Short mmCIF file of N, CA and C in Angstrom, two decimals:
data_model
loop_
_atom_site.label_atom_id
_atom_site.label_comp_id
_atom_site.label_asym_id
_atom_site.label_seq_id
_atom_site.Cartn_x
_atom_site.Cartn_y
_atom_site.Cartn_z
N MET A 1 2.41 19.80 6.79
CA MET A 1 3.48 18.54 6.32
C MET A 1 2.28 17.56 5.55
N ASN A 2 2.83 16.87 4.50
CA ASN A 2 1.86 16.05 3.94
C ASN A 2 2.43 14.67 4.34
N ASN A 3 2.03 13.89 5.12
CA ASN A 3 2.09 12.52 5.80
C ASN A 3 1.49 11.33 4.90
N LYS A 4 1.40 11.74 3.40
CA LYS A 4 0.87 10.45 2.66
C LYS A 4 1.73 10.32 1.62
N SER A 5 1.77 8.70 1.42
CA SER A 5 2.45 8.29 0.27
C SER A 5 1.73 6.98 0.34
N CYS A 6 2.46 6.53 -0.92
CA CYS A 6 2.22 5.19 -1.66
C CYS A 6 3.24 4.21 -1.89
N GLU A 7 3.08 2.95 -2.03
CA GLU A 7 4.24 2.15 -2.48
C GLU A 7 3.26 1.41 -3.64
N LEU A 8 4.23 1.06 -4.86
CA LEU A 8 3.40 0.33 -5.67
C LEU A 8 4.73 -1.04 -6.12
N TRP A 9 4.00 -2.28 -6.13
CA TRP A 9 4.46 -3.36 -6.47
C TRP A 9 4.08 -3.99 -7.78
N PHE A 10 4.77 -4.07 -8.58
CA PHE A 10 4.78 -4.85 -9.88
C PHE A 10 4.85 -6.46 -9.70
N HIS A 11 3.94 -7.27 -9.88
CA HIS A 11 3.97 -8.71 -9.95
C HIS A 11 3.77 -9.30 -11.47
N GLU A 12 4.09 -10.64 -11.97
CA GLU A 12 3.74 -11.08 -12.77
C GLU A 12 2.13 -11.28 -12.97
N SER A 13 1.62 -11.47 -11.65
CA SER A 13 0.03 -11.51 -11.53
C SER A 13 -0.80 -10.28 -11.35
N ALA A 14 -0.12 -9.18 -10.59
CA ALA A 14 -0.87 -8.12 -10.40
C ALA A 14 0.06 -6.96 -9.99
N CYS A 15 -0.60 -5.67 -10.17
CA CYS A 15 0.18 -4.39 -9.54
C CYS A 15 -0.65 -4.28 -8.48
N HIS A 16 0.23 -3.89 -7.35
CA HIS A 16 -0.62 -3.45 -5.99
C HIS A 16 -0.06 -2.04 -5.54
N VAL A 17 -1.15 -1.21 -5.43
CA VAL A 17 -0.80 0.09 -4.84
C VAL A 17 -1.24 0.23 -3.32
N VAL A 18 -0.26 0.52 -2.63
CA VAL A 18 -0.60 0.49 -1.11
C VAL A 18 -0.37 2.07 -0.65
N GLY A 19 -1.77 2.46 0.32
CA GLY A 19 -1.42 3.64 0.61
C GLY A 19 -0.57 3.51 2.04
N GLN A 20 0.09 4.66 2.38
CA GLN A 20 1.13 4.97 3.38
C GLN A 20 0.44 6.26 4.34
N GLY A 21 0.42 6.06 5.70
CA GLY A 21 0.54 7.28 6.27
C GLY A 21 1.71 7.26 7.51
N ARG A 22 1.40 8.52 8.17
CA ARG A 22 2.33 8.41 9.41
C ARG A 22 1.65 7.81 10.82
N GLN A 23 2.62 6.92 11.54
CA GLN A 23 1.95 6.36 12.53
C GLN A 23 2.30 7.81 13.67
N ALA A 24 0.93 8.07 14.08
CA ALA A 24 0.86 9.28 15.22
C ALA A 24 1.74 9.24 16.34
N ARG A 25 1.90 7.90 16.70
CA ARG A 25 2.62 7.74 18.39
C ARG A 25 4.16 8.02 18.39
N TYR A 26 4.72 7.25 16.85
CA TYR A 26 6.20 6.99 16.61
C TYR A 26 6.69 7.93 15.42
N GLY A 27 5.59 8.37 14.49
CA GLY A 27 6.29 9.14 13.47
C GLY A 27 6.68 8.33 12.31
N ALA A 28 6.67 7.15 12.26
CA ALA A 28 7.10 6.18 11.19
C ALA A 28 6.16 6.30 10.14
N THR A 29 6.48 5.99 8.87
CA THR A 29 5.73 5.74 7.84
C THR A 29 5.04 4.34 7.93
N ILE A 30 3.87 4.11 7.52
CA ILE A 30 3.54 2.51 7.81
C ILE A 30 2.19 2.55 6.79
N ASN A 31 2.20 1.08 6.16
CA ASN A 31 1.29 0.85 5.07
C ASN A 31 -0.02 0.79 5.94
N CYS A 32 -1.07 1.58 5.67
CA CYS A 32 -1.96 1.53 6.44
C CYS A 32 -3.42 1.25 5.31
N GLY A 33 -3.21 1.38 3.98
CA GLY A 33 -4.35 1.28 2.82
C GLY A 33 -4.45 2.63 2.50
N PRO A 34 -5.35 2.64 1.29
CA PRO A 34 -6.15 1.66 1.23
C PRO A 34 -5.20 0.43 0.04
N LEU A 35 -5.75 -0.54 -0.11
CA LEU A 35 -4.94 -1.62 -0.97
C LEU A 35 -5.79 -1.66 -2.23
N LEU A 36 -4.90 -1.22 -3.50
CA LEU A 36 -5.44 -1.38 -4.62
C LEU A 36 -4.74 -2.34 -5.37
N THR A 37 -5.49 -3.10 -6.14
CA THR A 37 -5.08 -4.46 -7.05
C THR A 37 -5.40 -4.00 -8.38
N LEU A 38 -4.37 -3.72 -9.29
CA LEU A 38 -4.41 -3.59 -10.68
C LEU A 38 -4.01 -4.73 -11.65
N PRO A 39 -4.60 -4.88 -13.07
CA PRO A 39 -3.84 -5.97 -13.54
C PRO A 39 -2.24 -5.71 -13.88
N PRO A 40 -1.69 -6.99 -14.05
CA PRO A 40 -0.03 -7.00 -13.81
C PRO A 40 0.84 -5.56 -14.90
N ASP A 41 0.27 -5.42 -15.72
CA ASP A 41 0.77 -4.16 -16.36
C ASP A 41 -0.33 -3.23 -16.82
N PRO A 42 -0.78 -2.35 -15.82
CA PRO A 42 -1.69 -1.02 -15.82
C PRO A 42 -1.30 -0.13 -16.99
N SER A 43 -2.37 0.32 -17.60
CA SER A 43 -2.11 1.53 -18.46
C SER A 43 -1.63 2.79 -17.49
N PRO A 44 -0.39 3.70 -18.17
CA PRO A 44 -0.28 4.67 -17.32
C PRO A 44 -1.38 5.69 -16.58
N SER A 45 -2.56 5.57 -17.22
CA SER A 45 -3.65 6.54 -17.00
C SER A 45 -4.31 5.56 -15.64
N ALA A 46 -4.40 4.40 -16.10
CA ALA A 46 -5.11 3.60 -14.76
C ALA A 46 -4.25 3.78 -13.63
N LEU A 47 -2.81 3.43 -13.47
CA LEU A 47 -1.97 3.54 -12.81
C LEU A 47 -1.83 5.07 -11.92
N GLY A 48 -2.20 5.92 -12.78
CA GLY A 48 -2.03 7.23 -12.09
C GLY A 48 -3.70 7.42 -11.55
N ARG A 49 -4.60 6.89 -11.71
CA ARG A 49 -5.87 6.99 -11.15
C ARG A 49 -5.74 6.59 -9.66
N ALA A 50 -5.20 5.01 -9.70
CA ALA A 50 -5.08 4.21 -8.44
C ALA A 50 -4.00 4.80 -7.58
N VAL A 51 -2.92 5.60 -8.16
CA VAL A 51 -2.09 6.39 -6.99
C VAL A 51 -2.80 7.49 -6.49
N ARG A 52 -3.78 8.07 -7.33
CA ARG A 52 -4.39 9.08 -6.86
C ARG A 52 -5.50 8.61 -5.73
N GLN A 53 -6.15 7.55 -6.08
CA GLN A 53 -6.95 7.10 -5.01
C GLN A 53 -6.32 6.77 -3.92
N ALA A 54 -5.34 5.70 -3.83
CA ALA A 54 -4.35 5.74 -2.72
C ALA A 54 -4.19 6.93 -1.69
N LEU A 55 -3.80 7.93 -2.38
CA LEU A 55 -3.32 9.13 -1.59
C LEU A 55 -4.59 9.73 -1.08
N ASP A 56 -5.46 9.96 -1.92
CA ASP A 56 -6.99 10.29 -1.15
C ASP A 56 -7.66 9.68 -0.31
N GLY A 57 -7.28 8.24 -0.15
CA GLY A 57 -7.73 7.34 0.97
C GLY A 57 -7.13 7.29 2.21
N VAL A 58 -5.75 8.00 2.00
CA VAL A 58 -5.03 7.61 3.09
C VAL A 58 -5.26 8.81 4.07
N ARG A 59 -5.40 8.59 5.37
CA ARG A 59 -5.41 9.50 6.34
C ARG A 59 -3.73 10.05 6.60
N GLY A 60 -3.52 10.94 6.92
CA GLY A 60 -2.33 11.57 7.19
C GLY A 60 -1.49 10.87 8.50
N GLU A 61 -2.34 10.92 9.59
CA GLU A 61 -1.85 10.43 10.70
C GLU A 61 -2.78 9.37 11.31
N VAL A 62 -2.02 8.15 11.47
CA VAL A 62 -2.89 6.80 11.76
C VAL A 62 -2.55 6.52 13.18
N ALA A 63 -3.43 6.27 13.85
CA ALA A 63 -3.86 6.19 15.38
C ALA A 63 -3.01 5.05 15.71
N ASP A 64 -3.73 3.64 15.04
CA ASP A 64 -3.20 2.19 15.59
C ASP A 64 -2.69 1.79 14.30
N GLY A 65 -1.23 2.44 13.98
CA GLY A 65 -0.67 1.85 12.85
C GLY A 65 -0.35 0.20 12.31
N GLU A 66 -0.26 -0.39 13.34
CA GLU A 66 -0.29 -1.79 13.90
C GLU A 66 -1.31 -2.45 13.33
N ALA A 67 -2.38 -2.17 14.36
CA ALA A 67 -3.84 -2.68 13.51
C ALA A 67 -3.99 -2.67 11.82
N GLU A 68 -3.92 -1.28 11.45
CA GLU A 68 -4.00 -0.82 10.08
C GLU A 68 -3.32 -1.58 9.08
N CYS A 69 -1.95 -1.82 9.72
CA CYS A 69 -0.89 -2.54 8.88
C CYS A 69 -1.33 -3.95 8.48
N GLN A 70 -2.25 -4.47 9.58
CA GLN A 70 -2.29 -6.03 9.79
C GLN A 70 -3.32 -5.98 8.86
N ASP A 71 -4.67 -5.19 9.01
CA ASP A 71 -5.47 -5.44 8.07
C ASP A 71 -5.13 -5.35 6.36
N VAL A 72 -4.25 -4.68 6.06
CA VAL A 72 -3.62 -4.47 4.73
C VAL A 72 -3.13 -5.48 4.39
N LEU A 73 -2.21 -6.22 5.18
CA LEU A 73 -1.42 -7.66 5.30
C LEU A 73 -2.42 -8.77 4.99
N ALA A 74 -3.99 -8.36 5.97
CA ALA A 74 -4.85 -9.60 5.40
C ALA A 74 -5.26 -9.19 3.91
N ASP A 75 -5.55 -8.00 3.77
CA ASP A 75 -6.00 -7.91 2.28
C ASP A 75 -5.04 -8.38 1.13
N LEU A 76 -3.70 -8.37 0.97
CA LEU A 76 -2.72 -8.92 0.68
C LEU A 76 -2.87 -10.59 0.43
N CYS A 77 -3.10 -10.92 1.55
CA CYS A 77 -2.84 -12.44 1.78
C CYS A 77 -4.32 -12.90 1.07
N ALA A 78 -5.41 -12.11 0.94
CA ALA A 78 -6.70 -12.77 0.31
C ALA A 78 -6.54 -12.41 -1.20
N ALA A 79 -5.11 -11.67 -1.78
CA ALA A 79 -5.09 -11.08 -3.09
C ALA A 79 -4.06 -12.43 -3.49
N GLY A 80 -3.47 -13.45 -2.49
CA GLY A 80 -2.38 -14.23 -2.82
C GLY A 80 -1.29 -13.82 -2.58
N VAL A 81 -0.68 -13.05 -1.93
CA VAL A 81 0.15 -12.60 -1.72
C VAL A 81 0.63 -13.22 -0.15
N ARG A 82 1.93 -13.51 -0.13
CA ARG A 82 2.26 -14.21 1.07
C ARG A 82 3.18 -13.48 2.02
N GLY A 83 2.66 -12.66 2.61
CA GLY A 83 3.30 -11.59 3.53
C GLY A 83 4.15 -10.36 2.98
N TRP A 84 4.48 -9.61 3.72
CA TRP A 84 5.31 -8.34 3.00
C TRP A 84 6.50 -8.75 2.57
N SER A 85 7.18 -9.73 2.99
CA SER A 85 8.54 -10.08 2.54
C SER A 85 8.19 -10.79 1.18
N GLY A 86 7.25 -11.70 1.25
CA GLY A 86 6.77 -12.26 -0.38
C GLY A 86 6.50 -11.13 -1.40
N LEU A 87 5.96 -10.04 -0.82
CA LEU A 87 5.53 -9.07 -1.90
C LEU A 87 6.64 -8.38 -2.48
N ARG A 88 7.46 -7.92 -1.47
CA ARG A 88 8.90 -7.28 -2.09
C ARG A 88 9.86 -8.00 -2.77
N ALA A 89 9.98 -9.48 -2.19
CA ALA A 89 10.95 -10.24 -3.10
C ALA A 89 10.38 -10.84 -4.54
N ALA A 90 9.05 -10.85 -4.95
CA ALA A 90 8.44 -11.12 -5.86
C ALA A 90 8.31 -9.69 -6.96
N SER A 91 8.56 -8.64 -6.15
CA SER A 91 8.29 -7.51 -7.51
C SER A 91 9.47 -7.08 -8.34
N ARG A 92 8.90 -6.83 -9.68
CA ARG A 92 10.00 -6.29 -10.44
C ARG A 92 10.15 -4.91 -10.79
#
């Protein structure tokens, strides 16, 4: 079973691609990285490469999902995003 996926968020300032894995203990899907940031309107080929890179970088089973999710959140904050709710609210 493939436990890898990714989410894409498009904003005026950037496009974020976040890898997702499955938390080993609970089986829930969790944002665990890698986090890739592209220009706001990436070309289809650049977006495809970023999605492939995110999927290749995700481990299928994440042992400590909470810690890894917090690491991705810290990376998002460093990129100027104000938390998960801010990321989702500002997406187009």
